[in-house]
Amino acid sequence: MSTNPRYLKVLAALVLSGVSVAVVAAEVPASFDPKNCKTDYPKASLMNEEQGTTSMSFLVAPDGSVVESKLEKTSGFKSLDKAAIKSLSACKFKPGSKDGAPAQTWTRVDYAWKLD
C-alpha cells in the first residue's frame, strides 16, 4: 500500500463520503386522517358495552393503498379488532417516503373504541 499523503487523503474522503450518504437516507412512515377514515362500532360490541384500543400495523403502497395489515395488540374483543382492521385497511393513507420519494412503508395505528 502506498504511503503517499495525497493518496491517503483521497481514500479518506471517499470513505467519509460513503458514510454521509448512509446517514442522509431517511424513511417517513405513512399516515392517515382519522376524521376521514372511521369505522362503525359492531352492534354486538355496542350491546355488550365493549371498549378498548386495537393496535395495528399497515404496509402502505406509494399510492396510499393498504397492501398488508397486522394486528399488533388486541383490544380484548375479536369483533372490535376485526372491524378496525377491515375498515382501516380500506382507507386511503398519505404514503410514506424514503429519501424524499413516495415509497412502500409500514405504519402503526392505534384505534380507540369508546362508548359515549
Coordinates of C-alpha atoms in Angstrom, one line a residue:
M1 CA 0.0 0.0 0.0
S2 CA 1.3 3.5 -0.9
T3 CA 2.1 5.9 1.9
N4 CA 1.7 8.9 -0.3
P5 CA -0.1 11.5 1.8
R6 CA -2.2 12.7 -1.3
Y7 CA -3.4 9.1 -1.9
L8 CA -4.4 8.7 1.8
K9 CA -6.4 12.0 1.7
V10 CA -8.4 10.9 -1.3
L11 CA -9.0 7.5 0.2
A12 CA -10.2 9.1 3.5
A13 CA -12.5 11.5 1.5
L14 CA -14.1 8.6 -0.3
V15 CA -14.7 6.6 2.9
L16 CA -16.2 9.6 4.7
S17 CA -18.5 10.5 1.7
G18 CA -19.8 6.9 1.8
V19 CA -20.7 7.3 5.5
S20 CA -22.5 10.6 5.0
V21 CA -24.7 9.1 2.2
A22 CA -25.9 6.4 4.6
V23 CA -26.7 9.0 7.3
V24 CA -28.8 11.1 5.0
A25 CA -31.2 8.3 4.0
A26 CA -34.5 8.7 5.9
E27 CA -37.8 7.0 6.0
V28 CA -41.1 8.7 6.9
P29 CA -44.0 6.3 7.7
A30 CA -47.4 6.6 6.0
S31 CA -50.2 8.4 7.8
F32 CA -53.9 8.9 7.6
D33 CA -56.6 11.4 8.7
P34 CA -58.8 9.8 11.3
K35 CA -61.6 12.3 10.5
N36 CA -61.9 10.9 7.0
C37 CA -61.5 7.2 8.0
K38 CA -63.8 5.9 10.7
T39 CA -65.3 2.6 11.4
D40 CA -68.7 1.6 12.6
Y41 CA -69.0 0.2 16.1
P42 CA -70.0 -3.5 15.8
K43 CA -73.6 -4.0 17.0
A44 CA -72.8 -6.9 19.3
S45 CA -69.9 -4.8 20.9
L46 CA -72.3 -1.9 21.5
M47 CA -74.8 -4.2 23.2
N48 CA -72.1 -5.8 25.3
E49 CA -70.5 -2.3 26.1
E50 CA -67.1 -3.5 24.8
Q51 CA -64.3 -0.8 24.8
G52 CA -60.6 -0.9 24.2
T53 CA -57.8 0.0 21.8
T54 CA -56.8 -2.0 18.8
S55 CA -53.1 -1.6 17.7
M56 CA -52.4 -2.5 14.1
S57 CA -49.6 -2.1 11.6
F58 CA -50.3 -1.4 7.9
L59 CA -48.0 -1.7 4.9
V60 CA -48.9 1.2 2.7
A61 CA -48.1 1.4 -1.0
P62 CA -46.7 4.6 -2.7
D63 CA -50.3 5.3 -4.0
G64 CA -51.7 5.3 -0.4
S65 CA -53.5 1.9 -0.6
V66 CA -53.0 -0.8 2.1
V67 CA -51.1 -3.8 0.9
E68 CA -51.0 -5.7 4.2
S69 CA -52.3 -5.4 7.7
K70 CA -51.4 -7.0 11.0
L71 CA -52.9 -7.0 14.5
E72 CA -50.2 -5.9 16.9
K73 CA -52.2 -5.7 20.1
T74 CA -55.8 -6.7 20.7
S75 CA -58.5 -4.5 22.3
G76 CA -59.5 -7.6 24.2
F77 CA -62.5 -8.2 21.8
K78 CA -62.3 -10.0 18.5
S79 CA -65.2 -8.1 16.9
L80 CA -63.6 -4.7 17.7
D81 CA -60.2 -5.9 16.3
K82 CA -61.8 -7.3 13.1
A83 CA -63.8 -4.2 12.5
A84 CA -60.8 -1.9 13.0
I85 CA -58.6 -3.9 10.6
K86 CA -61.3 -4.2 7.9
S87 CA -62.3 -0.6 8.0
L88 CA -58.8 1.0 8.2
S89 CA -57.5 -1.4 5.5
A90 CA -60.0 0.2 3.1
C91 CA -58.8 3.8 3.9
K92 CA -56.6 5.9 1.7
F93 CA -53.4 6.7 3.6
K94 CA -50.9 9.5 2.9
P95 CA -48.0 7.5 1.5
G96 CA -44.7 7.3 3.4
S97 CA -41.4 8.2 1.8
K98 CA -37.8 7.1 1.6
D99 CA -35.2 9.6 0.7
G100 CA -37.9 12.1 -0.1
A101 CA -39.7 9.9 -2.7
P102 CA -43.1 8.1 -2.1
A103 CA -42.4 4.5 -1.0
Q104 CA -44.0 1.5 0.5
T105 CA -43.7 1.8 4.2
W106 CA -45.1 0.3 7.4
T107 CA -47.1 2.5 9.8
R108 CA -48.6 1.7 13.2
V109 CA -52.2 2.8 14.1
D110 CA -53.9 2.7 17.5
Y111 CA -57.7 2.8 17.2
A112 CA -59.6 3.6 20.4
W113 CA -63.1 2.2 20.8
K114 CA -65.0 4.3 23.3
L115 CA -68.7 4.4 24.2
D116 CA -70.2 7.9 24.6

